[in-house]
């Protein structure tokens, strides 16, 4: 696992956007670059920088296919808290060359949610899998909506949100957990870890326990993020604030590696 510690949120986002743009630009294969994407506050700065680069001609999305991680069940696309709305508002509407037919987001309004999840998983497979999956993380360590005790080999499916997650996410629903949908469609932990590379953004003091569990804890379905320990291409991009629960030695070790002082 590679841990990239940046001074603050803005620098973390800049680092991640540069990394993603470099990967897209160096993709020379005769097939699209397949990019997995999250919602939430963590990726907003990354999206801003990718939009800037795209408009400046520094990165093109013409040959990029995207798959989003998750979506609430029952929120129509034009609902401001649907992840569909979030993605168009924060990224897709602003890219100059993203092809609409290359955008994939699980349909939370599907009549048959299980069938929608199977279709989604098959569509990812039809592109030969995901090249780079960027993600965020919940305070309880969930990746996408894979809450504690979701199988670490899970595939795309319907998930029940924990009370904790409903409370945390209620900040977007007028601080009323009762207004947060109780279920969501989510790629599985297995879907994420099957990707060639995984880049997870972890920022802020409230994510410190989740970062420590991801890096230093045992592999456990209690912290679904810990499955990343089994992935050979996993990168955590984080900020100083999120490092508060790491041991000093762990923190220094990863800083030294990135500074080239241990190579
Ligand atoms: C939600 C999403 C996750 C996201 C998490 C963290 O629960 N389902 O995909 O990673 O929130 O969000 P934030 O980045 O706003 O802290």
mmCIF file of C-alpha atoms in Angstrom, residues 23-202:
data_model
loop_
_atom_site.group_PDB
_atom_site.id
_atom_site.type_symbol
_atom_site.label_atom_id
_atom_site.label_comp_id
_atom_site.label_asym_id
_atom_site.label_seq_id
_atom_site.Cartn_x
_atom_site.Cartn_y
_atom_site.Cartn_z
ATOM 1 C CA UNK A 23 -2.786 7.932 -15.899
ATOM 2 C CA UNK A 24 -5.324 9.027 -18.526
ATOM 3 C CA UNK A 25 -2.636 10.726 -20.605
ATOM 4 C CA UNK A 26 -0.280 7.772 -20.509
ATOM 5 C CA UNK A 27 -3.011 5.279 -21.486
ATOM 6 C CA UNK A 28 -1.993 4.231 -24.979
ATOM 7 C CA UNK A 29 -4.039 1.058 -25.368
ATOM 8 C CA UNK A 30 -6.609 0.650 -28.107
ATOM 9 C CA UNK A 31 -9.523 0.764 -25.658
ATOM 10 C CA UNK A 32 -10.960 3.443 -23.375
ATOM 11 C CA UNK A 33 -9.467 4.283 -20.000
ATOM 12 C CA UNK A 34 -11.985 3.074 -17.417
ATOM 13 C CA UNK A 35 -12.234 5.315 -14.358
ATOM 14 C CA UNK A 36 -14.240 4.596 -11.202
ATOM 15 C CA UNK A 37 -15.554 7.675 -9.385
ATOM 16 C CA UNK A 38 -17.038 8.612 -5.998
ATOM 17 C CA UNK A 39 -19.289 11.364 -4.696
ATOM 18 C CA UNK A 40 -19.038 13.124 -1.325
ATOM 19 C CA UNK A 41 -17.050 16.101 -0.130
ATOM 20 C CA UNK A 42 -13.673 14.365 -0.469
ATOM 21 C CA UNK A 43 -13.465 14.354 -4.305
ATOM 22 C CA UNK A 44 -14.865 17.866 -4.904
ATOM 23 C CA UNK A 45 -11.406 19.499 -5.041
ATOM 24 C CA UNK A 46 -10.146 16.731 -7.328
ATOM 25 C CA UNK A 47 -13.036 17.323 -9.713
ATOM 26 C CA UNK A 48 -12.370 21.087 -9.725
ATOM 27 C CA UNK A 49 -8.763 20.511 -10.718
ATOM 28 C CA UNK A 50 -9.659 17.897 -13.357
ATOM 29 C CA UNK A 51 -12.129 20.376 -14.866
ATOM 30 C CA UNK A 52 -9.441 23.089 -14.913
ATOM 31 C CA UNK A 53 -6.981 20.726 -16.592
ATOM 32 C CA UNK A 54 -9.601 19.569 -19.092
ATOM 33 C CA UNK A 55 -10.502 23.131 -20.076
ATOM 34 C CA UNK A 56 -6.805 24.035 -20.334
ATOM 35 C CA UNK A 57 -6.236 21.103 -22.686
ATOM 36 C CA UNK A 58 -4.032 19.271 -20.177
ATOM 37 C CA UNK A 59 -6.227 16.165 -20.066
ATOM 38 C CA UNK A 60 -8.907 14.839 -22.387
ATOM 39 C CA UNK A 61 -11.886 12.720 -21.342
ATOM 40 C CA UNK A 62 -12.762 11.796 -24.932
ATOM 41 C CA UNK A 63 -11.460 8.269 -24.435
ATOM 42 C CA UNK A 64 -12.545 7.845 -20.791
ATOM 43 C CA UNK A 65 -15.430 5.672 -19.590
ATOM 44 C CA UNK A 66 -16.594 6.324 -16.021
ATOM 45 C CA UNK A 67 -18.391 4.149 -13.499
ATOM 46 C CA UNK A 68 -19.686 5.693 -10.306
ATOM 47 C CA UNK A 69 -19.498 3.805 -7.048
ATOM 48 C CA UNK A 70 -22.970 4.156 -5.692
ATOM 49 C CA UNK A 71 -26.388 5.805 -5.686
ATOM 50 C CA UNK A 72 -29.242 6.181 -3.230
ATOM 51 C CA UNK A 73 -32.343 4.105 -3.943
ATOM 52 C CA UNK A 74 -35.429 6.178 -4.667
ATOM 53 C CA UNK A 75 -33.952 9.608 -5.404
ATOM 54 C CA UNK A 76 -34.760 10.803 -8.931
ATOM 55 C CA UNK A 77 -31.890 12.111 -11.069
ATOM 56 C CA UNK A 78 -32.961 15.718 -10.582
ATOM 57 C CA UNK A 79 -32.976 15.410 -6.777
ATOM 58 C CA UNK A 80 -30.140 17.592 -5.539
ATOM 59 C CA UNK A 81 -28.863 14.865 -3.222
ATOM 60 C CA UNK A 82 -28.892 12.094 -5.797
ATOM 61 C CA UNK A 83 -25.401 11.052 -6.766
ATOM 62 C CA UNK A 84 -26.461 11.359 -10.406
ATOM 63 C CA UNK A 85 -27.159 15.074 -9.825
ATOM 64 C CA UNK A 86 -23.941 15.506 -7.838
ATOM 65 C CA UNK A 87 -21.782 14.045 -10.616
ATOM 66 C CA UNK A 88 -23.233 16.208 -13.372
ATOM 67 C CA UNK A 89 -23.148 19.276 -11.152
ATOM 68 C CA UNK A 90 -19.593 18.774 -9.896
ATOM 69 C CA UNK A 91 -17.901 17.175 -12.902
ATOM 70 C CA UNK A 92 -19.619 16.010 -16.071
ATOM 71 C CA UNK A 93 -21.428 19.273 -16.964
ATOM 72 C CA UNK A 94 -18.086 21.074 -16.961
ATOM 73 C CA UNK A 95 -15.888 18.728 -18.992
ATOM 74 C CA UNK A 96 -15.495 19.844 -22.591
ATOM 75 C CA UNK A 97 -15.114 16.424 -24.203
ATOM 76 C CA UNK A 98 -16.772 13.837 -21.936
ATOM 77 C CA UNK A 99 -19.117 11.683 -24.017
ATOM 78 C CA UNK A 100 -22.512 11.271 -22.267
ATOM 79 C CA UNK A 101 -22.718 7.653 -23.441
ATOM 80 C CA UNK A 102 -19.492 6.923 -21.536
ATOM 81 C CA UNK A 103 -20.973 7.936 -18.161
ATOM 82 C CA UNK A 104 -22.251 5.130 -15.949
ATOM 83 C CA UNK A 105 -24.051 5.647 -12.634
ATOM 84 C CA UNK A 106 -26.154 2.946 -10.955
ATOM 85 C CA UNK A 107 -29.836 3.792 -11.441
ATOM 86 C CA UNK A 108 -31.388 4.203 -8.013
ATOM 87 C CA UNK A 109 -34.832 4.476 -9.629
ATOM 88 C CA UNK A 110 -34.592 1.104 -11.407
ATOM 89 C CA UNK A 111 -37.756 -0.985 -11.053
ATOM 90 C CA UNK A 112 -35.670 -4.041 -10.284
ATOM 91 C CA UNK A 113 -32.659 -2.893 -8.231
ATOM 92 C CA UNK A 114 -31.042 -6.345 -8.124
ATOM 93 C CA UNK A 115 -31.228 -6.626 -11.923
ATOM 94 C CA UNK A 116 -29.772 -3.111 -12.218
ATOM 95 C CA UNK A 117 -26.813 -4.161 -10.044
ATOM 96 C CA UNK A 118 -26.206 -7.283 -12.147
ATOM 97 C CA UNK A 119 -26.360 -5.165 -15.321
ATOM 98 C CA UNK A 120 -23.878 -2.691 -13.826
ATOM 99 C CA UNK A 121 -21.404 -5.382 -12.870
ATOM 100 C CA UNK A 122 -21.686 -6.931 -16.363
ATOM 101 C CA UNK A 123 -21.109 -3.571 -18.013
ATOM 102 C CA UNK A 124 -17.923 -3.027 -16.012
ATOM 103 C CA UNK A 125 -16.764 -6.482 -17.105
ATOM 104 C CA UNK A 126 -17.614 -5.700 -20.743
ATOM 105 C CA UNK A 127 -14.933 -2.980 -20.680
ATOM 106 C CA UNK A 128 -12.392 -5.371 -19.264
ATOM 107 C CA UNK A 129 -12.682 -4.013 -15.717
ATOM 108 C CA UNK A 130 -11.709 -0.713 -14.166
ATOM 109 C CA UNK A 131 -8.254 0.782 -14.654
ATOM 110 C CA UNK A 132 -8.322 3.182 -11.724
ATOM 111 C CA UNK A 133 -11.009 3.393 -9.070
ATOM 112 C CA UNK A 134 -10.937 6.608 -7.068
ATOM 113 C CA UNK A 135 -12.942 6.470 -3.854
ATOM 114 C CA UNK A 136 -13.665 8.204 -0.602
ATOM 115 C CA UNK A 137 -14.245 6.601 2.756
ATOM 116 C CA UNK A 138 -16.904 6.864 5.456
ATOM 117 C CA UNK A 139 -16.021 7.584 9.086
ATOM 118 C CA UNK A 140 -16.824 3.919 9.774
ATOM 119 C CA UNK A 141 -14.449 2.883 6.994
ATOM 120 C CA UNK A 142 -17.074 2.110 4.369
ATOM 121 C CA UNK A 143 -15.993 2.140 0.741
ATOM 122 C CA UNK A 144 -18.844 3.169 -1.573
ATOM 123 C CA UNK A 145 -21.835 2.011 0.533
ATOM 124 C CA UNK A 146 -20.172 -1.168 1.745
ATOM 125 C CA UNK A 147 -20.969 -0.729 5.400
ATOM 126 C CA UNK A 148 -19.271 -2.657 8.210
ATOM 127 C CA UNK A 149 -19.910 -6.412 7.859
ATOM 128 C CA UNK A 150 -20.346 -6.332 4.080
ATOM 129 C CA UNK A 151 -18.423 -9.226 2.596
ATOM 130 C CA UNK A 152 -14.951 -8.283 1.440
ATOM 131 C CA UNK A 153 -15.650 -10.209 -1.784
ATOM 132 C CA UNK A 154 -19.029 -8.533 -2.430
ATOM 133 C CA UNK A 155 -20.111 -7.437 -5.899
ATOM 134 C CA UNK A 156 -22.470 -4.642 -6.954
ATOM 135 C CA UNK A 157 -25.703 -4.913 -4.978
ATOM 136 C CA UNK A 158 -28.315 -3.293 -2.764
ATOM 137 C CA UNK A 159 -26.999 -2.112 0.616
ATOM 138 C CA UNK A 160 -28.750 -1.095 3.819
ATOM 139 C CA UNK A 161 -27.257 2.039 5.359
ATOM 140 C CA UNK A 162 -26.239 1.964 9.010
ATOM 141 C CA UNK A 163 -27.691 4.462 11.468
ATOM 142 C CA UNK A 164 -24.219 5.997 11.741
ATOM 143 C CA UNK A 165 -24.045 6.657 8.002
ATOM 144 C CA UNK A 166 -27.563 8.075 7.928
ATOM 145 C CA UNK A 167 -26.628 10.468 10.724
ATOM 146 C CA UNK A 168 -23.357 11.491 9.040
ATOM 147 C CA UNK A 169 -25.020 11.958 5.637
ATOM 148 C CA UNK A 170 -27.997 13.833 7.133
ATOM 149 C CA UNK A 171 -25.916 17.027 6.800
ATOM 150 C CA UNK A 172 -27.028 16.992 3.160
ATOM 151 C CA UNK A 173 -30.678 16.338 4.092
ATOM 152 C CA UNK A 174 -31.445 19.244 6.408
ATOM 153 C CA UNK A 175 -29.772 17.411 9.330
ATOM 154 C CA UNK A 176 -32.670 14.947 9.429
ATOM 155 C CA UNK A 177 -31.462 11.304 9.314
ATOM 156 C CA UNK A 178 -35.066 10.304 8.590
ATOM 157 C CA UNK A 179 -34.790 11.990 5.201
ATOM 158 C CA UNK A 180 -31.696 9.989 4.183
ATOM 159 C CA UNK A 181 -32.676 6.993 2.029
ATOM 160 C CA UNK A 182 -32.223 3.714 3.917
ATOM 161 C CA UNK A 183 -30.882 1.770 0.956
ATOM 162 C CA UNK A 184 -28.433 2.358 -1.851
ATOM 163 C CA UNK A 185 -26.969 0.587 -4.858
ATOM 164 C CA UNK A 186 -23.247 0.112 -4.467
ATOM 165 C CA UNK A 187 -20.365 -1.536 -6.216
ATOM 166 C CA UNK A 188 -18.954 -4.289 -4.034
ATOM 167 C CA UNK A 189 -15.659 -4.427 -2.214
ATOM 168 C CA UNK A 190 -14.694 -7.142 -4.709
ATOM 169 C CA UNK A 191 -15.668 -4.833 -7.577
ATOM 170 C CA UNK A 192 -13.332 -2.152 -6.225
ATOM 171 C CA UNK A 193 -10.425 -4.447 -5.437
ATOM 172 C CA UNK A 194 -10.662 -6.078 -8.891
ATOM 173 C CA UNK A 195 -9.646 -2.713 -10.355
ATOM 174 C CA UNK A 196 -6.075 -2.452 -11.573
ATOM 175 C CA UNK A 197 -5.455 0.484 -9.262
ATOM 176 C CA UNK A 198 -7.410 1.933 -6.353
ATOM 177 C CA UNK A 199 -6.905 5.512 -5.116
ATOM 178 C CA UNK A 200 -8.705 6.410 -1.907
ATOM 179 C CA UNK A 201 -8.968 9.985 -0.584
ATOM 180 C CA UNK A 202 -8.958 10.331 3.203
#
